[in-house]
Tab-separated table of C-alpha atoms and ligand atoms in Angstrom:
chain	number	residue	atom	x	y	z
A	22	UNK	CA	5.531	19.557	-1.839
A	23	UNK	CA	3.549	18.459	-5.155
A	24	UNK	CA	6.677	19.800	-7.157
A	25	UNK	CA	9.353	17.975	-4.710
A	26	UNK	CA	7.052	14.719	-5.326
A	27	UNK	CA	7.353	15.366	-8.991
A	28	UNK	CA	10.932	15.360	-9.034
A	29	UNK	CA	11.253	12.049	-6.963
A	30	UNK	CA	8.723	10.095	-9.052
A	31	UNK	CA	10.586	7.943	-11.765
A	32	UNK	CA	8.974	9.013	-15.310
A	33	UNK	CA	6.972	6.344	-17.160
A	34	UNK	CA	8.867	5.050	-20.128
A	35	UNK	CA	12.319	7.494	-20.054
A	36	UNK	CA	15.325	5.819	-19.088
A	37	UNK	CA	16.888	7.572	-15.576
A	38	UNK	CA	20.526	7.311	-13.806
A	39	UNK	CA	20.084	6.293	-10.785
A	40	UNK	CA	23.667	7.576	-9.874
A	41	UNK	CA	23.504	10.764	-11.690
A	42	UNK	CA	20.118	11.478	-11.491
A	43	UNK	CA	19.371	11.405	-7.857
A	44	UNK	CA	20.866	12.945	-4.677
A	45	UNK	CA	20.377	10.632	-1.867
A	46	UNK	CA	21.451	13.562	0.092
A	47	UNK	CA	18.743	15.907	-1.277
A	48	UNK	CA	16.636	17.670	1.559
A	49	UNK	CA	14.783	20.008	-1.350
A	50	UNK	CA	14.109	23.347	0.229
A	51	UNK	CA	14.489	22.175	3.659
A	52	UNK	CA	17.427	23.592	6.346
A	53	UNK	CA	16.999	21.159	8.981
A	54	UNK	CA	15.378	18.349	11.041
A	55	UNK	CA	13.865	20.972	13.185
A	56	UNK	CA	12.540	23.044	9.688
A	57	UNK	CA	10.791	20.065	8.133
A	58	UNK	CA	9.195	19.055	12.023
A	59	UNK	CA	5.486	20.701	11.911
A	60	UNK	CA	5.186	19.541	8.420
A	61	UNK	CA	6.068	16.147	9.165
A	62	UNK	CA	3.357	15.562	12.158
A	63	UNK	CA	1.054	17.783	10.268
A	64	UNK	CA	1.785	14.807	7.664
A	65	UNK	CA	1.371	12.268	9.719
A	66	UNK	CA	-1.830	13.495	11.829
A	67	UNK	CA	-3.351	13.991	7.960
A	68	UNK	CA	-2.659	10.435	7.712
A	69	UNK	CA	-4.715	9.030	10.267
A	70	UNK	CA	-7.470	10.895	9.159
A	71	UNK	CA	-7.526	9.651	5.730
A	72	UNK	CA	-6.960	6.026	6.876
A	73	UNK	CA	-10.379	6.831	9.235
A	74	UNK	CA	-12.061	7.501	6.104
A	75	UNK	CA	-10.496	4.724	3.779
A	76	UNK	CA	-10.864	1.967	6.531
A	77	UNK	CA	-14.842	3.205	6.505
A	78	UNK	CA	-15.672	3.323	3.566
A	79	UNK	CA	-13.995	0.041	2.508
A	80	UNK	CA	-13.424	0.539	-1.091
A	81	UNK	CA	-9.948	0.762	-1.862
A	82	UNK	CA	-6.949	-0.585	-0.226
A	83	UNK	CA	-3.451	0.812	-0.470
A	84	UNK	CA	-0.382	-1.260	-0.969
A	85	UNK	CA	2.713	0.223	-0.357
A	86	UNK	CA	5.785	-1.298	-1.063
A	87	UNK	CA	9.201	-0.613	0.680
A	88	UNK	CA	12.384	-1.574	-1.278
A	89	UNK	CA	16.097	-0.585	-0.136
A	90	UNK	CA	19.523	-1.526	0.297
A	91	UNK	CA	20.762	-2.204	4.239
A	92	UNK	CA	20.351	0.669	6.543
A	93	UNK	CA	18.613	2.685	4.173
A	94	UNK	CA	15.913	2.998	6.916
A	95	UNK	CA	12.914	0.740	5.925
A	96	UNK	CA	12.048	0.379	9.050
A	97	UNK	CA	12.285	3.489	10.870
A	98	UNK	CA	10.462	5.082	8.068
A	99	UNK	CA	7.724	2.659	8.806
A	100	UNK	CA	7.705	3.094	12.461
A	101	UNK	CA	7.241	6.903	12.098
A	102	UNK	CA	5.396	7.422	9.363
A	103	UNK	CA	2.689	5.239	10.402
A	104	UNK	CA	2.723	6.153	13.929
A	105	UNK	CA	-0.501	8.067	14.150
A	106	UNK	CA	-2.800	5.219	12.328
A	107	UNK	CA	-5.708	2.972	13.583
A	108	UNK	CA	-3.276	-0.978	14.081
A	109	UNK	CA	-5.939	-2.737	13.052
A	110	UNK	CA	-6.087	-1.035	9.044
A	111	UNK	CA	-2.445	-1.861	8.542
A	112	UNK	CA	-0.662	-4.688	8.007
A	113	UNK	CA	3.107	-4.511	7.718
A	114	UNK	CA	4.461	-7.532	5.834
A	115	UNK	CA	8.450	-8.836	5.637
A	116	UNK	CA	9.669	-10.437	2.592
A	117	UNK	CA	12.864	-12.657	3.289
A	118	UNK	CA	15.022	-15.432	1.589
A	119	UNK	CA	12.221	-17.622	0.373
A	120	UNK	CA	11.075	-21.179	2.282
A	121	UNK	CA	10.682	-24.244	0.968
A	122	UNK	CA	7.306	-23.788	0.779
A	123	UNK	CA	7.171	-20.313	-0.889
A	124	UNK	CA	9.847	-21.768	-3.490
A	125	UNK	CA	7.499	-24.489	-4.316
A	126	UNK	CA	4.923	-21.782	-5.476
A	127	UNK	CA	5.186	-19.234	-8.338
A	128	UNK	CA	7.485	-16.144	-7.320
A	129	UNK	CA	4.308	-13.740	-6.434
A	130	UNK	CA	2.348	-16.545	-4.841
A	131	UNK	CA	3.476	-15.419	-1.011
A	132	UNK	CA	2.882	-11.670	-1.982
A	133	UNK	CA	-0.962	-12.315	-2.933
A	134	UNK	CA	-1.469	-14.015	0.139
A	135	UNK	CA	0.039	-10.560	2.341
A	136	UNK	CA	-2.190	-8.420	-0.108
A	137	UNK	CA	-4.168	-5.681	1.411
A	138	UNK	CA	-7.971	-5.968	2.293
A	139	UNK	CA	-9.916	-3.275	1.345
A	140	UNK	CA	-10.286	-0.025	3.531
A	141	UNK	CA	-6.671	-1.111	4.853
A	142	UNK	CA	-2.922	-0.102	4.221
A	143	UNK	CA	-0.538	-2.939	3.270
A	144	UNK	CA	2.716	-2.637	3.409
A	145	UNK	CA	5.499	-4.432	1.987
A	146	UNK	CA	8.508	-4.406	3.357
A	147	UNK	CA	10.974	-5.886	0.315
A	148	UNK	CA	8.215	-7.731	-1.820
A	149	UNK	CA	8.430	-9.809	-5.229
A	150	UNK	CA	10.804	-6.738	-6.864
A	151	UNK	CA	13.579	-9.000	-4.923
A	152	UNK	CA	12.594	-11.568	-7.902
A	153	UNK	CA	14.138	-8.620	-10.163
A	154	UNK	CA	17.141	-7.390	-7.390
A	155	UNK	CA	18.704	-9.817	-5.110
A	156	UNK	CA	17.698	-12.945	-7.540
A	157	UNK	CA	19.687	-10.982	-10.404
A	158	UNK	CA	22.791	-9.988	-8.764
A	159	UNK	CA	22.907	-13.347	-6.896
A	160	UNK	CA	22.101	-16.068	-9.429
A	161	UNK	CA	21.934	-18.948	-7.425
A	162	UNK	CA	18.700	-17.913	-5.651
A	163	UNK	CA	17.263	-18.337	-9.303
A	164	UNK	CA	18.867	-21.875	-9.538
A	165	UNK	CA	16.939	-22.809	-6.321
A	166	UNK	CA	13.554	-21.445	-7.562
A	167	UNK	CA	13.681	-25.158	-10.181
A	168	UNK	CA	12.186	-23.378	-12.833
A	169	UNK	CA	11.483	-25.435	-16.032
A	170	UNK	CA	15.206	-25.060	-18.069
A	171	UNK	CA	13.516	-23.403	-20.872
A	172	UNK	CA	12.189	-20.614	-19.414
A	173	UNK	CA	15.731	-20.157	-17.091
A	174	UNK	CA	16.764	-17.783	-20.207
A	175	UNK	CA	18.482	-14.558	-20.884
A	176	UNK	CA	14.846	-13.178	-21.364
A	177	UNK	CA	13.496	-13.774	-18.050
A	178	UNK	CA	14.311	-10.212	-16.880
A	179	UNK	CA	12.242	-8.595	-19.264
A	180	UNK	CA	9.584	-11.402	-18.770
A	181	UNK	CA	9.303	-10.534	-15.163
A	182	UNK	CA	9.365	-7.189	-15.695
A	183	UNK	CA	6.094	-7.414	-17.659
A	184	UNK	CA	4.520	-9.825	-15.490
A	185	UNK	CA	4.853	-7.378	-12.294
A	186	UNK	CA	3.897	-4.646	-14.317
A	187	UNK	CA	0.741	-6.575	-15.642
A	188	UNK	CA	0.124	-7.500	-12.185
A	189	UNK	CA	0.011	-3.978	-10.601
A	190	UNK	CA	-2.035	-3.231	-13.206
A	191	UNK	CA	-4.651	-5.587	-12.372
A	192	UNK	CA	-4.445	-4.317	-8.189
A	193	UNK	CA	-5.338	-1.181	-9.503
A	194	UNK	CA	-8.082	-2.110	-11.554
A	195	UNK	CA	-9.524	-4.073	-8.810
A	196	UNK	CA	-8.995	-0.930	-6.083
A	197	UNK	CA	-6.079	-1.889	-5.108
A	198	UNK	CA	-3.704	1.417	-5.338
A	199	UNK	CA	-0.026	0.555	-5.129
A	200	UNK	CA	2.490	2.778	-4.212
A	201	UNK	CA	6.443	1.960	-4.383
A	202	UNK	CA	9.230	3.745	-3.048
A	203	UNK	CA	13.401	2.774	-3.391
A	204	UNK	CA	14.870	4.440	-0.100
A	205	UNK	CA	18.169	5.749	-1.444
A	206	UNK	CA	21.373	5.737	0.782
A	207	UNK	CA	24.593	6.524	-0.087
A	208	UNK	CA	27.326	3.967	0.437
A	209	UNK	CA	29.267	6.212	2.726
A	210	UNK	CA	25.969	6.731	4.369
A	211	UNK	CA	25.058	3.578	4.549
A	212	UNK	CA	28.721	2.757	6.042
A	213	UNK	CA	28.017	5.044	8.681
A	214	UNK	CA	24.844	3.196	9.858
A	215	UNK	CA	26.591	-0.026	9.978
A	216	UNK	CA	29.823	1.270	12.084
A	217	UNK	CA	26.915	2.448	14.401
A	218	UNK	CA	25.006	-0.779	14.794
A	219	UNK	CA	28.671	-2.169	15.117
A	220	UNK	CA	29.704	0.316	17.823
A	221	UNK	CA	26.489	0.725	19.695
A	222	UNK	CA	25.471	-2.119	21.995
A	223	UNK	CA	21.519	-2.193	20.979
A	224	UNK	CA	22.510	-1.277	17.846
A	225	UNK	CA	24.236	-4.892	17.068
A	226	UNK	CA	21.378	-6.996	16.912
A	227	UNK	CA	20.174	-4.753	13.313
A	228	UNK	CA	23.810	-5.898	11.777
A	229	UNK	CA	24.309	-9.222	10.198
A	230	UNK	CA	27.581	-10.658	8.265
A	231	UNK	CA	25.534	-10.831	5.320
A	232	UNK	CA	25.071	-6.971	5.269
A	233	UNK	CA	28.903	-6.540	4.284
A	234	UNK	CA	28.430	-8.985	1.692
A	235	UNK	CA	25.745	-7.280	-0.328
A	236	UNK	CA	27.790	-4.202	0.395
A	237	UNK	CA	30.291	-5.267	-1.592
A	238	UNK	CA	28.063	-6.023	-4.330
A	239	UNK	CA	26.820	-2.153	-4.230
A	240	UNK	CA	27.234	-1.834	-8.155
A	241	UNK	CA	25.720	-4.866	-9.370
A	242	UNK	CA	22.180	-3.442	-7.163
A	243	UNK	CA	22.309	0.036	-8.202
A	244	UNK	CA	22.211	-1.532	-11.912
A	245	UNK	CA	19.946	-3.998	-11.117
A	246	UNK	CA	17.848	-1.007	-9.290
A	247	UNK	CA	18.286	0.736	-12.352
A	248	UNK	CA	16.810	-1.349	-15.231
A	249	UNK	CA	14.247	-2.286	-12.375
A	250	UNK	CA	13.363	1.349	-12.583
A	251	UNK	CA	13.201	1.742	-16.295
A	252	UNK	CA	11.188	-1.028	-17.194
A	253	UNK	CA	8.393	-0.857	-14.196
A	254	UNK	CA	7.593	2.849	-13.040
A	255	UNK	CA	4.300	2.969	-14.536
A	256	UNK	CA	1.615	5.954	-14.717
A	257	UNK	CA	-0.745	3.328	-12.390
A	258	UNK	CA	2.051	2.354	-10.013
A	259	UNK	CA	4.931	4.854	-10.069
A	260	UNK	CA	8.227	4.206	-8.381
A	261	UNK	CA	9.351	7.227	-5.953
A	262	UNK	CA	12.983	7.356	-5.623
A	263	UNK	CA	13.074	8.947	-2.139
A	264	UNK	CA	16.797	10.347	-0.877
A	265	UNK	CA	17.559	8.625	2.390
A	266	UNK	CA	20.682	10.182	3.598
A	267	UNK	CA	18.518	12.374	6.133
A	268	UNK	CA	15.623	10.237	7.777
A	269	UNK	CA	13.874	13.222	8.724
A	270	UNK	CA	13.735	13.898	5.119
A	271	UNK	CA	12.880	10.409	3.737
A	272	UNK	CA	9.421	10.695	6.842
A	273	UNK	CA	8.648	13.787	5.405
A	274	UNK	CA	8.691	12.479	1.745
A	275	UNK	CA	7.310	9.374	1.986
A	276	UNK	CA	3.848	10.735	4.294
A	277	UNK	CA	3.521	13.185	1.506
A	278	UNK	CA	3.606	11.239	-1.376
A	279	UNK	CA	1.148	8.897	0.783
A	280	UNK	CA	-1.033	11.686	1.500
A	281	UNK	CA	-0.860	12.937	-2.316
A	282	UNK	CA	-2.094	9.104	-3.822
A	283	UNK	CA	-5.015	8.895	-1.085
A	284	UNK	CA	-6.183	12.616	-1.869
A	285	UNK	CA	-6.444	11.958	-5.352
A	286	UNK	CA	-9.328	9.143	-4.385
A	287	UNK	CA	-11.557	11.747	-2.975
A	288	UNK	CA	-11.785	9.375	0.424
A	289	UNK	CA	-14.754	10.477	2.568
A	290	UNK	CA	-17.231	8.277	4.825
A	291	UNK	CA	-19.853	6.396	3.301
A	292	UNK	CA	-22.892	8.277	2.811
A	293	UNK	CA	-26.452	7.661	5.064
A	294	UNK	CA	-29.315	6.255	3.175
A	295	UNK	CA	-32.806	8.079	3.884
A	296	UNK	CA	-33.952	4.760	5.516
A	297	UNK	CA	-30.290	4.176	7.861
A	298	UNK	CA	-30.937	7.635	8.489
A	299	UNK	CA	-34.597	6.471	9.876
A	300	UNK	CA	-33.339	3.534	11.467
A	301	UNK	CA	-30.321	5.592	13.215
A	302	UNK	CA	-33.438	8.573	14.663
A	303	UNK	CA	-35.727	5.156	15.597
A	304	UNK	CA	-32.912	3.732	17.859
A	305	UNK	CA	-32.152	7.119	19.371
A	306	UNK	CA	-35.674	7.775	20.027
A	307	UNK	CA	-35.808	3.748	21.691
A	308	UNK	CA	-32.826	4.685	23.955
A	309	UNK	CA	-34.052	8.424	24.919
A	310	UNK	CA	-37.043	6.089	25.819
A	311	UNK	CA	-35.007	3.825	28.149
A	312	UNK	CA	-33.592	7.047	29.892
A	313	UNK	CA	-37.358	8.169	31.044
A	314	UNK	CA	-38.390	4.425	32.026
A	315	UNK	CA	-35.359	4.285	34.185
A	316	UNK	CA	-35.727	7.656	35.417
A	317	UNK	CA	-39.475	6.731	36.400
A	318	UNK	CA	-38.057	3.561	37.955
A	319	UNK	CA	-35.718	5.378	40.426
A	320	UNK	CA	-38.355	7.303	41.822
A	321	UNK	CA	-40.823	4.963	42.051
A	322	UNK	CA	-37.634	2.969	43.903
A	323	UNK	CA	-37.377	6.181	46.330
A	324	UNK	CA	-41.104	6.224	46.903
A	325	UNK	CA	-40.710	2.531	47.957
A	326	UNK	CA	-37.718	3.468	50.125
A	327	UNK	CA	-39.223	6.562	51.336
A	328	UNK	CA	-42.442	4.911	52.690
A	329	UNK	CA	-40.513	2.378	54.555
A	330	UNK	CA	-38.404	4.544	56.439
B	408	ATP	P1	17.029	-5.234	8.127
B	408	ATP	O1	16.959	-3.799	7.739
B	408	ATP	O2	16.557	-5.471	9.515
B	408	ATP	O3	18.346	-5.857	7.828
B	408	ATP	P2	16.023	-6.746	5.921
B	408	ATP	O4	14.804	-6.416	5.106
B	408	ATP	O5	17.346	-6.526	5.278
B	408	ATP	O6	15.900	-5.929	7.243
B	408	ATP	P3	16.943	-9.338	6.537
B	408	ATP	O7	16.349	-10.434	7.306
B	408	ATP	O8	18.242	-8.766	6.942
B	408	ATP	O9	15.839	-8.202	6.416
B	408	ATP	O10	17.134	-9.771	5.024
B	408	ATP	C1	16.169	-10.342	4.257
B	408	ATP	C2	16.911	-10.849	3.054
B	408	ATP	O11	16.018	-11.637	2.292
B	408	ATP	C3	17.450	-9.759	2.172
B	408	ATP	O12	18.816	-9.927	1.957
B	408	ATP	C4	16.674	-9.954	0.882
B	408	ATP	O13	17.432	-9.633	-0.249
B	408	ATP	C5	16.344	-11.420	0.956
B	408	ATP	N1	15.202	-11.761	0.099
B	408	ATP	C6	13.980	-11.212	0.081
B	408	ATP	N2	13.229	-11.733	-0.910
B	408	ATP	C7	14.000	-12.635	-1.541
B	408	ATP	C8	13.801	-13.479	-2.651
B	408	ATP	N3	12.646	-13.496	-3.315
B	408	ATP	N4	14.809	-14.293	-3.035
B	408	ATP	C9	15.978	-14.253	-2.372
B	408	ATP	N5	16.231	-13.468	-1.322
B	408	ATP	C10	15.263	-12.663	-0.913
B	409	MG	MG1	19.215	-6.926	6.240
């Protein structure tokens, strides 16, 4: 698996092709669903475990970020992958069209707020790289944003870019590890998935009118996605271009390259001090204690009963 994660993490500073470079068919040396099964609960049981340790010993806090075109599977990934955790160390946060409110703020103000606690798994699901995606390819979410006309430049791409990239940079170097991966569908993939939500009764409620819209826009993201790529797939918070064509495949990659970043922190419950260690024998010794008073209260209780009958 550590050379299939390799291959899907985006290189610091070379340029990629997203379209040339990246199968979102690819199911590495996998035949089937059924092949890749044990290794994907294995996976996710692994998972839990390390969450256990990371939610105890409340040090570091793991933000994951989920970014996608429609139907690439956001959400199933996050409904599987995640199915073995502890609820209460993970919070699961949706980023959509920005409020009033959020638009009064600076672009990464609402993301801070959903950030992580430590011990616990955050996870965003589209976050502030929309500022970089939909914002670019649809310019008149930038209009509404009422940025000073000065900065509203040609250069506010590569501004942005560095401001996310500083910002990771200081998660990290506060514990905060951040983990990003693009879920990548094919268009006739993704055309599939919508025919289906079309077709299938509880299926329509996932399909909106806006879906065909940004469909036919496909191009303008995969640059976008692109340059997004080149400029912020750093060595502290890689981008993982995961194929999504097979969602068996995308669970599979996405626990492992979850269970790779949490291994490398060498997670394991906080260790006992000599004196908790006292205080933990002391209160087993006080409730051993409370099991021989008790026990000598019952039978002076049946001694009681015993002379009265
Ligand atoms: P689903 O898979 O259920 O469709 P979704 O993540 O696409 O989930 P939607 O409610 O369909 O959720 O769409 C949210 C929309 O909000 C997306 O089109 C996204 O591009 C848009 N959005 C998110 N952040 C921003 C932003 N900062 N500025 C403008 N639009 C944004
Ligand atoms: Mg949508």
């Amino acid at each position: 698996m550590k050379k299939l994660l390799e291959s899907l993490k985006v290189p610091s500073g070379k340029k990629i092709d997203l379209r040339q470079d990246y199968d979102p068919g690819y199911i590495g040396h996998f035949m089937s669903k059924e092949d890749a099964e044990d290794t994907t609960a294995a996976g996710i049981q692994l998972l839990a475990q390390q969450q256990d340790k990371l939610y105890a010993q409340n040090t570091y806090a793991l933000l994951i970020i989920l970014q996608a075109l429609d139907a690439a599977g956001k959400d199933s990934t996050i409904k599987h992958v995640m199915s073995g955790v502890n609820p209460q160390g993970v919070q699961v946060t949706s980023f959509k069209v920005p409020s009033a409110e959020e638009l009064d703020h600076d672009y990464l103000w609402r993301n801070y707020v959903a950030l992580p606690l430590r011990g616990n798994i955050g996870i965003f699901n589209r976050s502030y790289y929309e500022e970089v995606l939909v914002v670019r390819v649809h310019p008149e979410y930038l209009e509404r944003q009422q940025l000073p006309p000065v900065l509203n430049d040609q250069n506010i791409w590569s501004r942005r870019f560095l401001e996310i990239n500083n910002f990771e940079r200081y998660l990290v170097d506060n514990g905060i590890i951040v983990l990003k991966f693009f879920l990548n569908v094919s268009k006739d993939e993704q055309k599939r998935r919508f025919l289906k939500r079309i077709e299938e009764p509880e299926k329509n409620w996932k399909f909106s009118a806006a879906d065909i819209h940004e469909r036919a826009c496909w191009d303008d993201y995969i640059d976008a996605y692109e340059e997004m790529f080149n400029n912020t797939s750093t060595p502290y918070a890689p981008w993982y271009i995961i194929p999504a064509d097979h969602k068996w495949f995308t669970r599979l990659a996405v626990v492992s390259a979850i269970l790779e970043t949490l291994d490398r922190l060498h997670l394991a419950y906080p260790e006992v001090t000599i004196q908790q260690n006292e205080e933990l024998l002391a209160a087993k010794v006080e409730m051993e204690k409370e099991n021989v008073d008790n026990a000598g209260g019952i039978k002076k209780e049946k001694k009681k009963i015993g002379k009265k009958s």
